[in-house]
């Protein structure tokens, strides 16, 4: 295991969403000013949207993890990463998958892709496909939870161009904490 990563193996992950609140109220004016002045924002490379952020991890058993989280604007995350004097401790939660498939000769393959140079974490690096942020599109308001499997399927289709109907099984293998970037997948 690498010191930059922590892996919490589990078979079931539940994402419970809390109401947002005013987490960054005291920094709102500064964040708005810096966001509006940012060249990548102004040229359309970077845009705002909701991202899921970690509040608490509750390991129910060796096989199950409940993650308490809420949404924040991407601009809060982007500005707090770019300007270290804005102390917004945002730990985003994303989804990543490992796609395994066999060719006609039963040789095993996986999908990888190259990250855009304009992303905030690991620009230009290679990653497993599918991978992406979790936004409020997959929020089940009635249950107060996120359907991360649907999010993963959408990322799969967007990134591979393949139809989701070819997916035979989705099985959680765990929660990974990237300590270097303070990001969860």
XYZ file of N, CA and C in Angstrom:
555
model
N 0.840 -1.178 0.000
C 0.000 0.000 0.000
C 0.888 1.246 0.000
N 0.428 2.269 -0.717
C 1.167 3.528 -0.794
C 0.701 4.457 0.314
N 1.624 5.249 0.850
C 1.299 6.169 1.933
C 0.328 7.255 1.484
N 0.292 7.544 0.191
C -0.601 8.593 -0.309
C -2.050 8.135 -0.447
N -2.304 6.842 -0.260
C -3.650 6.303 -0.428
C -4.050 5.447 0.757
N -5.309 5.520 1.094
C -5.890 4.635 2.090
C -7.055 3.924 1.407
N -7.120 2.623 1.552
C -8.194 1.842 0.955
C -8.997 1.203 2.081
N -10.320 1.434 2.049
C -11.226 0.827 3.009
C -12.095 -0.157 2.222
N -11.760 -1.461 2.270
C -12.539 -2.439 1.507
C -13.949 -2.574 2.075
N -14.938 -2.737 1.188
C -16.313 -2.974 1.621
C -17.147 -3.426 0.429
N -18.280 -4.056 0.719
C -19.191 -4.542 -0.317
C -20.372 -3.612 -0.533
N -20.634 -2.751 0.452
C -21.788 -1.857 0.354
C -21.394 -0.459 0.825
N -21.750 0.537 0.008
C -21.497 1.934 0.343
C -22.819 2.686 0.222
N -23.172 3.411 1.279
C -24.388 4.223 1.276
C -23.967 5.682 1.423
N -24.404 6.526 0.492
C -24.110 7.966 0.542
C -25.346 8.687 1.047
N -25.293 9.178 2.283
C -26.408 9.903 2.893
C -26.134 11.396 2.790
N -27.096 12.125 2.243
C -26.901 13.549 1.973
C -27.626 14.400 3.009
N -26.879 15.334 3.607
C -27.438 16.305 4.536
C -27.768 17.596 3.795
N -28.670 18.413 4.351
C -28.896 19.736 3.747
C -27.602 20.549 3.765
N -27.464 21.469 2.818
C -26.206 22.195 2.650
C -25.824 23.111 3.802
N -26.644 24.050 4.188
C -26.243 24.998 5.220
C -25.316 26.061 4.645
N -24.730 26.865 5.505
C -23.854 27.973 5.079
C -22.408 27.687 5.443
N -21.880 26.607 4.928
C -20.542 26.157 5.294
C -19.458 27.215 5.067
N -19.524 27.943 3.964
C -18.450 28.882 3.620
C -18.926 30.330 3.634
N -19.903 30.623 4.466
C -20.512 31.952 4.509
C -19.479 33.055 4.734
N -18.546 32.857 5.654
C -17.571 33.906 5.975
C -16.586 34.172 4.833
N -16.446 33.242 3.902
C -15.504 33.400 2.794
C -16.202 33.671 1.464
N -17.524 33.773 1.485
C -18.305 33.864 0.251
C -17.871 35.025 -0.645
N -17.688 36.223 -0.088
C -17.291 37.395 -0.896
C -15.915 37.191 -1.524
N -14.984 36.682 -0.740
C -13.633 36.429 -1.269
C -13.673 35.389 -2.386
N -14.431 34.317 -2.161
C -14.525 33.253 -3.164
C -15.150 33.801 -4.445
N -16.224 34.575 -4.325
C -16.876 35.166 -5.499
C -15.921 36.066 -6.277
N -15.193 36.915 -5.562
C -14.260 37.836 -6.210
C -13.179 37.063 -6.969
N -12.547 36.093 -6.299
C -11.473 35.320 -6.925
C -11.999 34.474 -8.087
N -13.183 33.918 -7.944
C -13.800 33.122 -9.006
C -14.035 33.980 -10.244
N -14.631 35.141 -10.040
C -14.952 36.027 -11.166
C -13.714 36.605 -11.840
N -12.590 36.648 -11.122
C -11.347 37.177 -11.689
C -10.470 36.094 -12.315
N -10.830 34.847 -12.166
C -9.987 33.742 -12.628
C -10.033 33.615 -14.154
N -8.868 33.574 -14.804
C -8.836 33.475 -16.273
C -9.463 32.199 -16.829
N -9.316 31.069 -16.129
C -9.903 29.816 -16.623
C -11.429 29.828 -16.524
N -11.942 30.563 -15.561
C -13.395 30.719 -15.447
C -13.883 31.613 -16.590
N -13.154 32.696 -16.816
C -13.565 33.667 -17.837
C -13.461 33.144 -19.263
N -12.554 32.203 -19.505
C -12.478 31.656 -20.873
C -13.336 30.411 -21.058
N -14.079 30.013 -20.005
C -15.009 28.889 -20.115
C -14.385 27.528 -19.888
N -13.113 27.478 -19.508
C -12.444 26.201 -19.248
C -12.976 25.561 -17.956
N -13.200 26.385 -16.943
C -13.669 25.927 -15.647
C -15.050 26.536 -15.412
N -15.981 25.725 -14.932
C -17.327 26.225 -14.661
C -17.832 25.677 -13.337
N -18.806 26.350 -12.766
C -19.348 25.973 -11.467
C -20.442 24.921 -11.630
N -20.638 24.172 -10.608
C -21.681 23.155 -10.527
C -21.618 22.582 -9.128
N -22.517 21.710 -8.795
C -22.491 21.091 -7.469
C -21.566 19.884 -7.456
N -20.802 19.769 -6.380
C -19.999 18.571 -6.147
C -20.330 18.038 -4.760
N -20.162 16.765 -4.605
C -20.429 16.113 -3.329
C -19.176 16.173 -2.471
N -19.355 16.513 -1.195
C -18.198 16.567 -0.295
C -18.464 15.785 0.982
N -17.422 15.179 1.475
C -17.473 14.333 2.658
C -17.670 15.151 3.923
N -18.531 14.635 4.793
C -18.684 15.181 6.140
C -18.180 14.165 7.168
N -18.556 12.889 6.973
C -18.225 11.866 7.968
C -18.302 10.474 7.345
N -17.428 9.586 7.802
C -17.462 8.184 7.389
C -17.820 7.341 8.603
N -18.815 6.489 8.423
C -19.244 5.584 9.482
C -19.100 4.162 8.956
N -18.076 3.459 9.438
C -17.902 2.075 9.007
C -18.802 1.194 9.864
N -19.943 0.811 9.297
C -20.967 0.040 9.986
C -20.464 -1.360 10.325
N -19.760 -1.965 9.383
C -19.193 -3.298 9.579
C -17.999 -3.421 8.640
N -17.377 -4.583 8.617
C -16.265 -4.790 7.696
C -16.717 -4.763 6.245
N -18.023 -4.921 6.019
C -18.546 -4.971 4.659
C -19.335 -3.739 4.255
N -19.669 -2.842 5.196
C -20.546 -1.718 4.870
C -20.028 -0.399 5.432
N -20.095 0.632 4.581
C -19.702 1.985 4.969
C -20.851 2.938 4.651
N -21.196 3.778 5.619
C -22.125 4.876 5.381
C -21.304 6.156 5.311
N -21.531 6.930 4.275
C -20.821 8.192 4.107
C -21.838 9.315 4.224
N -21.619 10.207 5.186
C -22.463 11.379 5.352
C -21.794 12.504 4.568
N -22.590 13.170 3.729
C -22.021 14.161 2.837
C -23.041 15.264 2.550
N -22.585 16.311 1.881
C -23.497 17.309 1.350
C -22.876 17.928 0.114
N -23.630 18.790 -0.531
C -23.166 19.411 -1.765
C -22.605 20.791 -1.499
N -21.659 21.176 -2.331
C -21.143 22.536 -2.340
C -20.866 22.903 -3.789
N -20.688 24.179 -4.026
C -20.350 24.622 -5.367
C -18.919 24.251 -5.719
N -18.706 23.867 -6.973
C -17.356 23.538 -7.428
C -16.427 24.734 -7.235
N -16.984 25.965 -7.380
C -16.130 27.143 -7.236
C -15.505 27.215 -5.851
N -16.220 26.755 -4.797
C -15.642 26.740 -3.450
C -14.422 25.825 -3.403
N -14.550 24.663 -4.004
C -13.441 23.704 -4.060
C -12.279 24.263 -4.884
N -12.579 24.752 -6.067
C -11.562 25.263 -6.992
C -10.772 26.407 -6.366
N -11.464 27.374 -5.794
C -10.786 28.536 -5.204
C -10.001 28.136 -3.962
N -10.559 27.250 -3.127
C -9.828 26.840 -1.920
C -8.572 26.047 -2.259
N -8.557 25.348 -3.389
C -7.361 24.625 -3.823
C -6.332 25.576 -4.426
N -6.821 26.575 -5.127
C -5.917 27.500 -5.815
C -5.304 28.524 -4.854
N -6.066 28.934 -3.860
C -5.620 29.942 -2.904
C -5.633 29.319 -1.517
N -4.484 28.943 -1.044
C -4.371 28.208 0.221
C -4.805 29.030 1.436
N -4.937 30.364 1.279
C -5.372 31.195 2.401
C -6.892 31.183 2.575
N -7.615 30.495 1.699
C -9.065 30.298 1.847
C -9.241 28.916 2.475
N -9.459 28.853 3.794
C -9.450 27.557 4.501
C -10.767 26.780 4.414
N -11.141 26.397 3.217
C -12.345 25.563 3.039
C -11.873 24.121 2.916
N -12.081 23.348 3.948
C -11.631 21.958 3.939
C -12.654 21.106 3.195
N -12.552 21.105 1.871
C -13.484 20.366 1.039
C -12.827 19.058 0.613
N -13.481 17.954 0.947
C -13.017 16.630 0.561
C -14.037 16.051 -0.419
N -13.823 16.254 -1.717
C -14.801 15.784 -2.706
C -14.918 14.265 -2.726
N -16.113 13.834 -3.147
C -16.375 12.406 -3.323
C -16.688 12.187 -4.796
N -15.963 11.283 -5.411
C -16.185 10.950 -6.809
C -16.501 9.477 -6.962
N -16.666 9.066 -8.205
C -16.863 7.651 -8.513
C -15.786 7.221 -9.499
N -15.328 6.015 -9.343
C -14.386 5.409 -10.284
C -14.736 3.940 -10.412
N -14.513 3.416 -11.579
C -14.801 2.012 -11.813
C -13.642 1.321 -12.495
N -13.635 0.046 -12.394
C -12.672 -0.791 -13.108
C -13.500 -1.658 -14.051
N -13.382 -1.414 -15.326
C -14.116 -2.179 -16.323
C -13.219 -3.315 -16.789
N -13.687 -4.521 -16.636
C -12.954 -5.694 -17.105
C -13.742 -6.337 -18.236
N -13.055 -6.647 -19.329
C -13.719 -7.327 -20.442
C -12.722 -8.224 -21.150
N -13.265 -9.233 -21.838
C -12.434 -10.197 -22.552
C -12.679 -10.074 -24.044
N -11.612 -10.284 -24.810
C -11.779 -10.312 -26.270
C -12.164 -11.729 -26.708
N -12.218 -11.954 -28.000
C -12.636 -13.255 -28.548
C -11.711 -14.394 -28.119
N -10.465 -14.060 -27.759
C -9.498 -15.079 -27.327
C -9.423 -15.199 -25.808
N -10.378 -14.593 -25.111
C -10.456 -14.613 -23.653
C -9.308 -13.867 -22.983
N -8.675 -12.947 -23.712
C -7.641 -12.103 -23.130
C -8.330 -10.956 -22.387
N -7.919 -10.703 -21.144
C -8.562 -9.716 -20.282
C -8.005 -8.315 -20.519
N -8.910 -7.323 -20.591
C -8.549 -5.921 -20.798
C -9.284 -5.037 -19.788
N -8.810 -3.810 -19.651
C -9.496 -2.790 -18.868
C -9.452 -1.477 -19.646
N -10.290 -0.523 -19.263
C -10.340 0.766 -19.941
C -9.564 1.813 -19.154
N -8.758 2.598 -19.857
C -8.086 3.742 -19.247
C -8.269 4.940 -20.174
N -8.124 6.114 -19.596
C -8.234 7.330 -20.382
C -7.287 8.382 -19.832
N -7.049 9.387 -20.631
C -6.173 10.484 -20.215
C -7.027 11.645 -19.741
N -6.701 12.162 -18.551
C -7.437 13.280 -17.979
C -7.129 14.572 -18.738
N -8.094 15.437 -18.781
C -7.929 16.747 -19.410
C -6.847 17.538 -18.674
N -6.198 18.431 -19.356
C -5.194 19.282 -18.714
C -5.844 20.400 -17.901
N -7.158 20.592 -18.050
C -7.836 21.679 -17.327
C -8.519 21.233 -16.030
N -8.413 19.952 -15.653
C -9.014 19.507 -14.396
C -8.123 19.885 -13.220
N -8.725 19.955 -12.014
C -7.950 20.411 -10.863
C -7.090 19.325 -10.227
N -7.450 18.063 -10.392
C -6.658 16.974 -9.807
C -6.000 16.157 -10.915
N -4.709 16.009 -10.836
C -3.940 15.170 -11.750
C -4.182 15.486 -13.235
N -4.047 16.743 -13.629
C -4.253 17.076 -15.052
C -3.253 16.339 -15.945
N -3.769 15.778 -17.044
C -2.918 15.089 -18.005
C -2.518 13.674 -17.615
N -2.916 13.213 -16.447
C -2.588 11.856 -16.002
C -3.561 10.851 -16.633
N -3.195 9.579 -16.561
C -4.082 8.512 -16.999
C -4.881 8.014 -15.799
N -6.112 7.562 -16.079
C -6.971 7.048 -15.020
C -7.816 5.912 -15.563
N -8.337 5.113 -14.645
C -9.286 4.076 -15.027
C -10.592 4.728 -15.462
N -11.263 4.104 -16.419
C -12.581 4.576 -16.831
C -13.606 3.567 -16.330
N -14.711 4.045 -15.889
C -15.188 5.415 -15.797
C -14.747 6.076 -14.489
N -14.680 7.391 -14.495
C -14.373 8.181 -13.300
C -15.027 9.544 -13.441
N -15.442 10.102 -12.324
C -16.023 11.436 -12.384
C -16.520 11.915 -11.039
N -16.957 13.178 -11.028
C -17.537 13.771 -9.826
C -18.958 13.270 -9.630
N -19.424 13.386 -8.408
C -20.808 13.076 -8.089
C -21.535 14.409 -7.933
N -22.601 14.598 -8.697
C -23.374 15.827 -8.559
C -24.792 15.498 -8.116
N -25.618 16.517 -7.994
C -26.965 16.309 -7.457
C -27.946 15.677 -8.441
N -27.507 15.367 -9.649
C -28.352 14.672 -10.621
C -28.821 13.325 -10.073
N -28.012 12.690 -9.262
C -28.287 11.335 -8.779
C -28.812 11.320 -7.344
N -29.279 12.480 -6.878
C -29.832 12.587 -5.532
C -31.255 12.056 -5.500
N -31.515 11.150 -4.577
C -32.853 10.651 -4.327
C -33.381 11.440 -3.129
N -34.163 12.498 -3.406
C -34.645 13.381 -2.346
C -35.423 12.638 -1.268
N -36.240 11.678 -1.674
C -37.063 10.944 -0.707
C -36.209 10.168 0.289
N -35.158 9.542 -0.184
C -34.312 8.718 0.681
C -33.130 9.502 1.253
N -32.847 10.688 0.701
C -31.690 11.452 1.155
C -30.382 10.760 0.835
N -30.332 10.094 -0.307
C -29.131 9.342 -0.675
C -28.781 9.588 -2.141
N -27.592 9.161 -2.507
C -27.086 9.291 -3.868
C -27.027 7.913 -4.507
N -27.509 7.813 -5.735
C -27.398 6.570 -6.501
C -26.099 6.638 -7.307
N -25.003 6.280 -6.653
C -23.692 6.389 -7.298
C -23.525 5.371 -8.429
N -24.292 4.284 -8.412
C -24.200 3.325 -9.509
C -24.716 3.935 -10.811
N -25.819 4.681 -10.755
C -26.310 5.378 -11.951
C -25.296 6.405 -12.423
N -24.656 7.097 -11.471
C -23.612 8.073 -11.802
C -22.462 7.378 -12.535
N -22.068 6.229 -12.040
C -20.982 5.460 -12.647
C -21.358 4.993 -14.057
N -22.600 4.575 -14.232
C -23.061 4.131 -15.555
C -23.048 5.293 -16.544
N -23.485 6.470 -16.095
C -23.449 7.657 -16.964
C -22.018 7.984 -17.365
N -21.101 7.963 -16.405
C -19.684 8.228 -16.701
C -19.149 7.191 -17.697
N -19.531 5.931 -17.513
C -19.103 4.871 -18.424
C -19.531 5.185 -19.855
N -20.799 5.531 -20.026
C -21.313 5.811 -21.367
C -20.651 7.047 -21.975
N -20.508 8.115 -21.179
C -19.892 9.352 -21.671
C -18.442 9.139 -22.084
N -17.703 8.397 -21.286
C -16.264 8.275 -21.499
C -15.873 7.175 -22.476
N -16.707 6.148 -22.599
C -16.353 5.032 -23.484
C -17.106 5.069 -24.806
N -18.285 5.717 -24.806
C -19.130 5.701 -25.992
C -19.889 4.391 -26.162
N -19.792 3.505 -25.187
C -20.467 2.211 -25.236
C -21.827 2.285 -24.545
N -22.708 1.389 -24.907
C -24.039 1.360 -24.303
C -23.994 0.702 -22.928
N -24.713 1.268 -21.967
C -24.736 0.685 -20.616
C -25.322 -0.721 -20.568
N -26.070 -1.104 -21.577
C -26.677 -2.443 -21.583
C -25.632 -3.560 -21.597
N -24.387 -3.251 -21.939
C -23.354 -4.294 -21.934
C -22.795 -4.560 -20.533
N -23.138 -3.703 -19.584
C -22.656 -3.887 -18.209
C -23.382 -5.076 -17.590
N -22.610 -6.028 -17.102
C -23.204 -7.221 -16.509
C -23.327 -7.121 -14.995
N -22.419 -6.390 -14.358
C -22.428 -6.354 -12.901
C -21.667 -5.125 -12.410
N -22.192 -4.515 -11.358
C -21.483 -3.444 -10.655
C -21.321 -3.902 -9.211
N -20.079 -3.976 -8.773
C -19.805 -4.450 -7.415
C -18.849 -3.494 -6.718
N -19.300 -2.835 -5.657
C -18.367 -1.986 -4.908
C -17.228 -2.827 -4.335
N -16.035 -2.250 -4.382
C -14.895 -2.948 -3.781
C -14.316 -2.169 -2.608
N -14.713 -0.903 -2.486
C -14.231 -0.142 -1.352
C -14.219 1.343 -1.595
N -13.759 2.037 -0.595
C -13.608 3.484 -0.614
C -12.118 3.782 -0.608
N -11.696 4.630 -1.528
C -10.275 4.992 -1.610
C -10.127 6.455 -1.242
N -9.223 6.737 -0.335
C -8.911 8.112 0.051
C -7.546 8.475 -0.523
N -7.548 9.418 -1.440
C -6.305 9.964 -1.985
C -5.860 11.043 -1.002
N -4.920 10.701 -0.151
C -4.479 11.623 0.899
C -3.769 12.851 0.334
N -3.078 12.677 -0.768
C -2.351 13.793 -1.376
C -3.315 14.894 -1.815
N -4.403 14.513 -2.495
C -5.384 15.487 -3.005
C -6.590 15.639 -2.081
N -6.657 14.802 -1.028
C -7.765 14.805 -0.072
C -9.091 14.582 -0.783
N -9.130 13.534 -1.585
C -10.260 13.197 -2.437
C -10.685 11.763 -2.166
N -11.982 11.490 -2.244
C -12.496 10.139 -2.021
C -13.148 9.603 -3.278
N -12.949 8.330 -3.572
C -13.606 7.625 -4.686
C -14.158 6.324 -4.162
